[in-house]
Short mmCIF file of C-alpha atoms and ligand atoms in Angstrom, two decimals:
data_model
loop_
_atom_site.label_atom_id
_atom_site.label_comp_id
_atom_site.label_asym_id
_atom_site.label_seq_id
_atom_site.Cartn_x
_atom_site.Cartn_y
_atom_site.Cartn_z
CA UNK A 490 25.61 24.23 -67.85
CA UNK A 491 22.80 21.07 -68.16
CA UNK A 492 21.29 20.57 -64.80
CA UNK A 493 19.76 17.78 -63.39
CA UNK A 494 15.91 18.08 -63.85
CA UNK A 495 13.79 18.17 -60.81
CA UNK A 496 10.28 19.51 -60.12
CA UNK A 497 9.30 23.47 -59.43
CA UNK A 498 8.54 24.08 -55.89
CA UNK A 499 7.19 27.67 -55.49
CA UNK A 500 8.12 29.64 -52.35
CA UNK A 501 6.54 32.63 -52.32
CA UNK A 502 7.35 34.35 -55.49
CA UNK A 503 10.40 32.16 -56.08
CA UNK A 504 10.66 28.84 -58.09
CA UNK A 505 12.99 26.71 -56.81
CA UNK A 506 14.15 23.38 -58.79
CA UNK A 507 12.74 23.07 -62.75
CA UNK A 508 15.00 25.14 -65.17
CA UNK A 509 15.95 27.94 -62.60
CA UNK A 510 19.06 29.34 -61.41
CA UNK A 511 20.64 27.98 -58.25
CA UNK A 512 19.03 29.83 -55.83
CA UNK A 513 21.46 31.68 -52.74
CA UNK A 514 19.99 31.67 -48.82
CA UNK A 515 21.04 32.13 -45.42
CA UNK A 516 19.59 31.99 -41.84
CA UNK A 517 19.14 34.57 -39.41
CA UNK A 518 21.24 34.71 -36.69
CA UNK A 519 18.93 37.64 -34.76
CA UNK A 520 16.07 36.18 -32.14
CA UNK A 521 13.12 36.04 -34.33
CA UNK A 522 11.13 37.67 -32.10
CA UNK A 523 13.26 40.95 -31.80
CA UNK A 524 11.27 41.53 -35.26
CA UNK A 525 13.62 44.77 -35.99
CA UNK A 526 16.66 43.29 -35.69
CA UNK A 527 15.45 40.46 -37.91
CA UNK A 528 14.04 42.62 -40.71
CA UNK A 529 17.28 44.71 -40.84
CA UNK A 530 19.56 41.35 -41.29
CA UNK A 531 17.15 40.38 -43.93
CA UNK A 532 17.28 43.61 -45.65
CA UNK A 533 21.19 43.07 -45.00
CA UNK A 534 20.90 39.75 -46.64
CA UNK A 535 19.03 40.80 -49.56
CA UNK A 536 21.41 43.49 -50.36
CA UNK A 537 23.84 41.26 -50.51
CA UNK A 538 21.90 39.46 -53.18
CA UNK A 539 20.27 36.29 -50.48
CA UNK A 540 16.79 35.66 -52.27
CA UNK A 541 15.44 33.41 -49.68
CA UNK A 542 15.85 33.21 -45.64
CA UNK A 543 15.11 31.02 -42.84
CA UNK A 544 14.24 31.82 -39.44
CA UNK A 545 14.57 29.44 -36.48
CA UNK A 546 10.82 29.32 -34.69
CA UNK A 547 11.05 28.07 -30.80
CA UNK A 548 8.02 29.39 -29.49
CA UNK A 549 4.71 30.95 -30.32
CA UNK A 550 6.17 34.40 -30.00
CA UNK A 551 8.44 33.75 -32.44
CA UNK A 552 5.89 32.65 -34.95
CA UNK A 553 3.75 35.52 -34.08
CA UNK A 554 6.69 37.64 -35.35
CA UNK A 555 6.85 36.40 -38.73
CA UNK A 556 3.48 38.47 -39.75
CA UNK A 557 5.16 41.71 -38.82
CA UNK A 558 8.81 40.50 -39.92
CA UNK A 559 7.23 39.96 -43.81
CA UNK A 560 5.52 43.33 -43.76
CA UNK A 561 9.61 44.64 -43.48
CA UNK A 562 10.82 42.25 -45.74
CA UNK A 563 10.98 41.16 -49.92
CA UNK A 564 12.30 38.41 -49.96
CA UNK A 565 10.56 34.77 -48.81
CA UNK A 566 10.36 33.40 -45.74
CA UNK A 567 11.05 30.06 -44.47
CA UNK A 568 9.80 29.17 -40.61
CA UNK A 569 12.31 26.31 -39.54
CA UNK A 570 10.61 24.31 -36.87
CA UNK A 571 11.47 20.95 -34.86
CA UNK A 572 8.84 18.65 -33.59
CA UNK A 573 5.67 21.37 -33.09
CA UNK A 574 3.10 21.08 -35.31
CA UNK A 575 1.05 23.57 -33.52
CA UNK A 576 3.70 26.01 -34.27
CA UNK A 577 4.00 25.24 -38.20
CA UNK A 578 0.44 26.36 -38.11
CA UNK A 579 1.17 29.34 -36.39
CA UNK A 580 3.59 30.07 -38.37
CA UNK A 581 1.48 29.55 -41.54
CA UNK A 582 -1.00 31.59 -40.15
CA UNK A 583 1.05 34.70 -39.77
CA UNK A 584 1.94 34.50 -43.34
CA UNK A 585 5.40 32.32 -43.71
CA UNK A 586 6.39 30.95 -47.55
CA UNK A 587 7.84 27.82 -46.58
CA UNK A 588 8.51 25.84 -43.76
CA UNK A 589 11.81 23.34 -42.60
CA UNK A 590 10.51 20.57 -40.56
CA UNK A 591 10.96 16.89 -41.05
CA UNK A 592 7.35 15.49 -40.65
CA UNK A 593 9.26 11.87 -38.64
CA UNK A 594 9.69 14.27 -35.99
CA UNK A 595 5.52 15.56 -35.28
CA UNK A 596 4.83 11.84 -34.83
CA UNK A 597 1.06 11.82 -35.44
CA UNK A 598 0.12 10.81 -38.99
CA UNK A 599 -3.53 12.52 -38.35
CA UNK A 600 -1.41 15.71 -37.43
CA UNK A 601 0.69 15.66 -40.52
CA UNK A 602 -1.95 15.02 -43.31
CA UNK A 603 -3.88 18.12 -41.43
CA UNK A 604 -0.77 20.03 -41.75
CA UNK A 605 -0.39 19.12 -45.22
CA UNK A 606 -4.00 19.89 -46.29
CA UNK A 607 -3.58 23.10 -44.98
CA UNK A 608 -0.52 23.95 -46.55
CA UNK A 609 -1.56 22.70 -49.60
CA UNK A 610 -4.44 25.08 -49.88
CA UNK A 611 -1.81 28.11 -49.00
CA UNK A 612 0.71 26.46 -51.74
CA UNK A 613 3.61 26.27 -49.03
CA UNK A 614 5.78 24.05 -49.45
CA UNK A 615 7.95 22.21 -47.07
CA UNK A 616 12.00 21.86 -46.96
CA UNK A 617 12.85 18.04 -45.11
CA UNK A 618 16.28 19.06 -43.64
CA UNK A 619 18.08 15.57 -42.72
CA UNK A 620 21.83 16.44 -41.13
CA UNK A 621 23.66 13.40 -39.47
CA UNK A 622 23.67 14.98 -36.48
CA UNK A 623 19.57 14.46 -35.78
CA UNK A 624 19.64 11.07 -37.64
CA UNK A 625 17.32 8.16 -36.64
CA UNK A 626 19.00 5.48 -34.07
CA UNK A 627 18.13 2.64 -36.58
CA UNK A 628 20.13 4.11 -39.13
CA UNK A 629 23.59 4.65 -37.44
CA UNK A 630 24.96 1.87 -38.24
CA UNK A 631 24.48 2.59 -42.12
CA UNK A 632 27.58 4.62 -43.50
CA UNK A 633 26.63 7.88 -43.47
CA UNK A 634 25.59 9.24 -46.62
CA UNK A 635 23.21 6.00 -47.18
CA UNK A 636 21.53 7.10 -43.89
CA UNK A 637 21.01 10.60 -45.07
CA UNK A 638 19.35 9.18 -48.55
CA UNK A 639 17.22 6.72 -46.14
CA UNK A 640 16.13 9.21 -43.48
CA UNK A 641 14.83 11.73 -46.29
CA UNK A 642 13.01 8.82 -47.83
CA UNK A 643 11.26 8.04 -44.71
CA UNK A 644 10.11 11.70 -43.88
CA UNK A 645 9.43 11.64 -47.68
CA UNK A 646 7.02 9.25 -47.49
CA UNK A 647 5.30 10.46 -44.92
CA UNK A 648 4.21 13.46 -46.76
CA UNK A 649 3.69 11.36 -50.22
CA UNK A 650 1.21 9.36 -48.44
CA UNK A 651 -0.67 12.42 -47.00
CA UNK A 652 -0.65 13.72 -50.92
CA UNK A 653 2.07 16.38 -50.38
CA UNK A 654 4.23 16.78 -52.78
CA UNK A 655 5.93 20.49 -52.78
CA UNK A 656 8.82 19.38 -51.24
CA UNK A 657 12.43 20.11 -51.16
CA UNK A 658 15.15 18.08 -49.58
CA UNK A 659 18.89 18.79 -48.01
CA UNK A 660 21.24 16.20 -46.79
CA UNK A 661 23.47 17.79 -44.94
CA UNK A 662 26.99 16.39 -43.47
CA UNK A 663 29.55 18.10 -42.06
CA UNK A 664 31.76 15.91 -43.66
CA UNK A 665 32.32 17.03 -47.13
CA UNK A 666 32.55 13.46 -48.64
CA UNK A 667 29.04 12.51 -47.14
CA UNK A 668 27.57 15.53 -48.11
CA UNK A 669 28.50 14.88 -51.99
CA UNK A 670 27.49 10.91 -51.84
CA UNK A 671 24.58 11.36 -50.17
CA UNK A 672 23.17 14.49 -52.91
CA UNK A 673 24.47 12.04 -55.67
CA UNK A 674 22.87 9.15 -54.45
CA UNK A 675 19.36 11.07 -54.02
CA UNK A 676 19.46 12.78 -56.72
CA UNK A 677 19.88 9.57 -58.90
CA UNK A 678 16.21 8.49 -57.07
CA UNK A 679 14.15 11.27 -56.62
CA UNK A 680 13.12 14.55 -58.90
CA UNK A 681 12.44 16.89 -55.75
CA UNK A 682 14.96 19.85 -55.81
CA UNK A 683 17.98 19.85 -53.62
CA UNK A 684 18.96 22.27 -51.03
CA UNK A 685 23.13 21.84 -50.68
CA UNK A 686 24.84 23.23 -47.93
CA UNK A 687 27.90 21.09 -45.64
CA UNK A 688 26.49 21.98 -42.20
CA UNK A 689 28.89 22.87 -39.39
CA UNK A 690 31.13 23.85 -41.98
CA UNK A 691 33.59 26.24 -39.45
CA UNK A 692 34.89 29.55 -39.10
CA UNK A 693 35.24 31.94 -42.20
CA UNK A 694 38.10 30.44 -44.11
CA UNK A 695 37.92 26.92 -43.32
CA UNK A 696 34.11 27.25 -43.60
CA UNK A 697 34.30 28.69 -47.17
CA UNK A 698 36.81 26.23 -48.44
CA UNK A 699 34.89 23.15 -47.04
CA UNK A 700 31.41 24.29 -48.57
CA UNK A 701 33.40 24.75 -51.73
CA UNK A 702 35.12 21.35 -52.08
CA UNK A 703 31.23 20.50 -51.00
CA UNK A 704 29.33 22.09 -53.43
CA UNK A 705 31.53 22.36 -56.25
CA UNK A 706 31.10 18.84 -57.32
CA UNK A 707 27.62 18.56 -57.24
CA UNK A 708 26.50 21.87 -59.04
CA UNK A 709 29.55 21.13 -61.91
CA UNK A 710 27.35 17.85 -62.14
CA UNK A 711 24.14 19.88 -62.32
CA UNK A 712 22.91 19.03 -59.18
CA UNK A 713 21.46 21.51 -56.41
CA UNK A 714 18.82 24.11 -57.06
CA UNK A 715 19.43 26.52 -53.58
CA UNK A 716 22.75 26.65 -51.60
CA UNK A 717 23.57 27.66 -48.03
CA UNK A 718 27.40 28.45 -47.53
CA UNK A 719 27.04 27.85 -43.40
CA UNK A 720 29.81 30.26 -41.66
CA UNK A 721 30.60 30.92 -38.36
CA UNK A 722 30.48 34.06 -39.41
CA UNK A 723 27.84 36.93 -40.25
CA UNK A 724 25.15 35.86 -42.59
CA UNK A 725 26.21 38.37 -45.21
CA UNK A 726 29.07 36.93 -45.73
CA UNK A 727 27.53 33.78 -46.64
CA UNK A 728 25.59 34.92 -49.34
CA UNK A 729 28.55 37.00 -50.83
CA UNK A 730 30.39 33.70 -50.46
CA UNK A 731 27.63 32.11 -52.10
CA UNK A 732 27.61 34.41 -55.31
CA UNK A 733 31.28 33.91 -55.57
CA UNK A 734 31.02 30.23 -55.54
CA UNK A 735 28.02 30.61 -58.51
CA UNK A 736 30.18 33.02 -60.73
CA UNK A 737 32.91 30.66 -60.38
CA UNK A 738 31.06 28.06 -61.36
CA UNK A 739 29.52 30.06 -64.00
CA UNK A 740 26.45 29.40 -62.98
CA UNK A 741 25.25 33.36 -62.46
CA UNK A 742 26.65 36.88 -64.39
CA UNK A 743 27.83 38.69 -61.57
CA UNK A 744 30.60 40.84 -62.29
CA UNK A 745 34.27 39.53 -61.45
CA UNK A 746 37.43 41.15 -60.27
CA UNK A 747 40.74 39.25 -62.20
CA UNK A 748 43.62 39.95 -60.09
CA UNK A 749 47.26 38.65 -60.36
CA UNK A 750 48.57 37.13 -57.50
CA UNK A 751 51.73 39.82 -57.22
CA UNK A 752 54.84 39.20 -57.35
CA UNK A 753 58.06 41.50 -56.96
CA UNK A 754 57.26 43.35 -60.15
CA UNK A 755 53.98 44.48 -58.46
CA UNK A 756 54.07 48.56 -58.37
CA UNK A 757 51.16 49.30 -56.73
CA UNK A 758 49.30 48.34 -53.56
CA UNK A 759 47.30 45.56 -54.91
CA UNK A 760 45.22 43.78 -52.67
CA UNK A 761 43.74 47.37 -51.84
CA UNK A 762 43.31 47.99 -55.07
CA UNK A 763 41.46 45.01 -55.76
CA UNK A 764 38.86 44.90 -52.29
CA UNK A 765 38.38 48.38 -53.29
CA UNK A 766 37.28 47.50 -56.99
CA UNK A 767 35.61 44.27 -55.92
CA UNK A 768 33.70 46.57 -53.67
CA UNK A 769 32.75 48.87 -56.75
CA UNK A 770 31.67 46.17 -58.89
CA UNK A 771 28.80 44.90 -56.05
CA UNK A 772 25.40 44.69 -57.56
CA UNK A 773 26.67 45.08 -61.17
CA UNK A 774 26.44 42.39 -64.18
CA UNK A 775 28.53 40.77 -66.57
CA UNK A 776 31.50 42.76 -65.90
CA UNK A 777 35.06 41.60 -65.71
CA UNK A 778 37.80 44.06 -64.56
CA UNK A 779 41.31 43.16 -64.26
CA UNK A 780 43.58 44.58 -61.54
CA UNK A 781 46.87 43.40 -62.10
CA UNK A 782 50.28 44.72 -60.59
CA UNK A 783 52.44 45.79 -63.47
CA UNK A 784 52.80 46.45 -67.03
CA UNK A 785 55.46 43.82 -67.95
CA UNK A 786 52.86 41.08 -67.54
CA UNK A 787 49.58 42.57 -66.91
CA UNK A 788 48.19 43.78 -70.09
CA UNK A 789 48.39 40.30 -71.36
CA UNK A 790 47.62 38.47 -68.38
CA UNK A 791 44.59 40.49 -68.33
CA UNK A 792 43.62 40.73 -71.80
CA UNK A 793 40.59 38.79 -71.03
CA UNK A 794 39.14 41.32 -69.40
CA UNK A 795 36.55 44.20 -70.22
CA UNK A 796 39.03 46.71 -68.99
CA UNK A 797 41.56 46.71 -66.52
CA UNK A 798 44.72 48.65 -64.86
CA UNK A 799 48.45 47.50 -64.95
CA UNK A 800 50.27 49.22 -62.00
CA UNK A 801 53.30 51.50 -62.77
CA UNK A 802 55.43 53.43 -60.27
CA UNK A 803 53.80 56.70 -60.36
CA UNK A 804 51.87 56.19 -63.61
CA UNK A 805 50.11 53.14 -64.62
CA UNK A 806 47.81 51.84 -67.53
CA UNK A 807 44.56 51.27 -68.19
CA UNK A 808 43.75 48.49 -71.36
CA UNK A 809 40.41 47.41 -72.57
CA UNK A 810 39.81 44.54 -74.40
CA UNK A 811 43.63 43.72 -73.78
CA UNK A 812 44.71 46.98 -75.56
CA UNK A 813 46.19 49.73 -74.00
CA UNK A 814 44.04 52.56 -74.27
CA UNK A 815 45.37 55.07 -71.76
CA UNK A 816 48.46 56.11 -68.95
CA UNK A 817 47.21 57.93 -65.73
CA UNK A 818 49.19 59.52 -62.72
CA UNK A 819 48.29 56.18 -60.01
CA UNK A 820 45.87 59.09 -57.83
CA UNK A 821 43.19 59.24 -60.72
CA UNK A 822 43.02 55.40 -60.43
CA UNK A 823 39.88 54.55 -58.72
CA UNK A 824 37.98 57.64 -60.61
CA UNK A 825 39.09 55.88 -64.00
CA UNK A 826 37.55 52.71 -62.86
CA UNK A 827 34.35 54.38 -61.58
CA UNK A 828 34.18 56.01 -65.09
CA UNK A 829 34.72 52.68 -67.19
CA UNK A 830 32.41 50.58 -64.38
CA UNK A 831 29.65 53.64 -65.61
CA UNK A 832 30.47 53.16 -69.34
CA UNK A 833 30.71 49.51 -69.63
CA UNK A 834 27.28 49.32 -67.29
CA UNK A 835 25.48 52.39 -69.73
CA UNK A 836 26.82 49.63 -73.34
CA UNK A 837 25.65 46.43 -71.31
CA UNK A 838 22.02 47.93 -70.84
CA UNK A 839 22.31 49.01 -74.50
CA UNK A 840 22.28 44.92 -75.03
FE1 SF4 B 1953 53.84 39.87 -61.11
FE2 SF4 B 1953 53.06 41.56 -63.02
FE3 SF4 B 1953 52.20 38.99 -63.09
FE4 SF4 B 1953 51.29 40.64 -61.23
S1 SF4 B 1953 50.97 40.85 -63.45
S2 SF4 B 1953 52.03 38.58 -60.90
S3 SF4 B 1953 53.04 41.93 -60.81
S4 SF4 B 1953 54.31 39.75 -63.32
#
């Protein structure tokens, strides 16, 4: 899929923006100071396949934290702070990858083009995070997504004129059709890599299905280089929902479960079936597995599939590569899948 070119902005050891893939983060949700409940939800977040995370910094202590957080941690670290300059630096100092502040907000141009020199020599770069919710007064009475592009063009600015230029911008709405104007409109004006997300975005379901109809757009269009799918919900399950939303989009090689929606030929419990093998597949590449509910349609249905299972009363079929290749009693189903998930995974490193 062509993507929209925009500039490389290092964090840490990842490049965000350029040719790279379309990178997944989250937040913590732990007190940043509690440093080992943080490093556990990042090692929880990384499992789940987040490559980059974001702490919320209030207070010296919490910046303090961030040097013993990394020592627990792989992945980079972004320090998201509001209006304290003092604490970016403290922040910096205890080792941090990347910082979320909008520079409008420290006020002090002196302050800022110190803070820039500074993070220049340490190659941090610095995410401006505009959401309507924190907008300027003067701008409120522009429609919405014009006074996302404009507020990100004044903190812009401000770092451009101190010489900084490792920056990476989100425009976040919690409307889904500002969110999507105001990415396209930026994008059309400035190279500097885009951070999507639709902020506020609700409770699990709702949540997932408004960051979808969010994102979808702009990353079919080639635009976004990191994504945040906000939830009301545990971090974790934003970055799973995050891969998802990538392999749909076929924008990373995850492995994918292809299940049929059942009907009243299904024969087997399906839905199990299918958590459980979605479950199996976690952390594997390339894979697609088809879990459909019974023989009549499935085979076919699923002949797109590496290998799958077509549900029969007591006995049921496994096909690969839309052949049938073998019947087994239904209680040797899941070890038949762990077997082909080993000998599909064993050809695919062959590759
Ligand atoms: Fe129904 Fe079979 Fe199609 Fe599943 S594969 S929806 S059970 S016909």
């Amino acid at each position: 899929m062509l993507r929209e070119e925009t500039r490389s902005v290092q964090v840490g050891n990842l490049t965000i923006g350029g040719n790279n893939h379309v990178v997944i983060q989250s937040m913590c949700n732990t007190k940043t100071k509690n440093v080992e409940a943080t490093i556990k939800q990042i090692n929880a977040l990384e499992q789940a396949g987040c490559e980059l995370v974001r702490v919320a910094v209030f207070d010296k202590e919490d910046a303090y934290a961030i040097k013993e957080i990394k020592k627990g941690i792989h992945i980079p670290l972004v320090a998201d702070i509001h209006f304290d300059y003092k604490l970016a630096l403290a922040a910096i100092e205890a080792g941090v990858d990347g910082l979320r502040l909008n520079p409008g907000n420290i006020g002090d141009e002196k302050k800022v083009r110190y803070l820039a020199d500074v993070l220049k020599e340490r190659k941090i770069p610095i995410r401006i995070g505009v959401n309507t919710g924190s907008l300027e007064k003067d701008l409120k009475n522009l429609n919405p997504a014009d006074a996302l592009v404009e507020s990100a063009k004044r903190h812009i600015k401000i770092l451009e004129n101190a010489g900084f230029f490792d920056i990476i911008v989100s425009l976040k709405s919690s409307d889904v059709r500002t969110s999507v104007a105001a990415a396209r409109r930026f994008s059309k004006e400035f190279d500097y890599p885009l951070h999507l997300g639709v902020t506020e975005a609700g409770t699990f379901e709702r949540g997932i299905i408004k960051n979808t109809a969010g994102l979808s757009p702009l990353l079919l269009d080639g635009i976004g280089d990191t994504i945040r799918i906000s939830l009301t919900a545990d971090p974790v399950e934003e970055v799973i929902a995050g891969r998802m939303l990538l392999k749909s989009l076929g924008l990373n090689d995850d492995s994918e479960v292809i299940a049929c929606p059942t009907c009243a030929r299904t024969e087997i419990p399906l839905f199990e079936l299918a958590t459980k093998v979605e479950k199996m597949l976690a952390g594997t590449k390339g894979l697609k597995v088809a879990v459909m509910g019974c023989v009549v349609n499935g085979v076919g249905e699923g002949e797109k599939a590496d290998f799958g299972i077509a549900g029969g009363k007591e006995k049921s079929v496994i096909f690969e590569k839309g052949k049938i290749t073998k019947t087994i009693d239904n209680s040797l189903i899941f070890d038949e899948i762990n077997a082909l998930i080993a000998k599909y995974k064993a050809q695919n490193e062959k590759i």
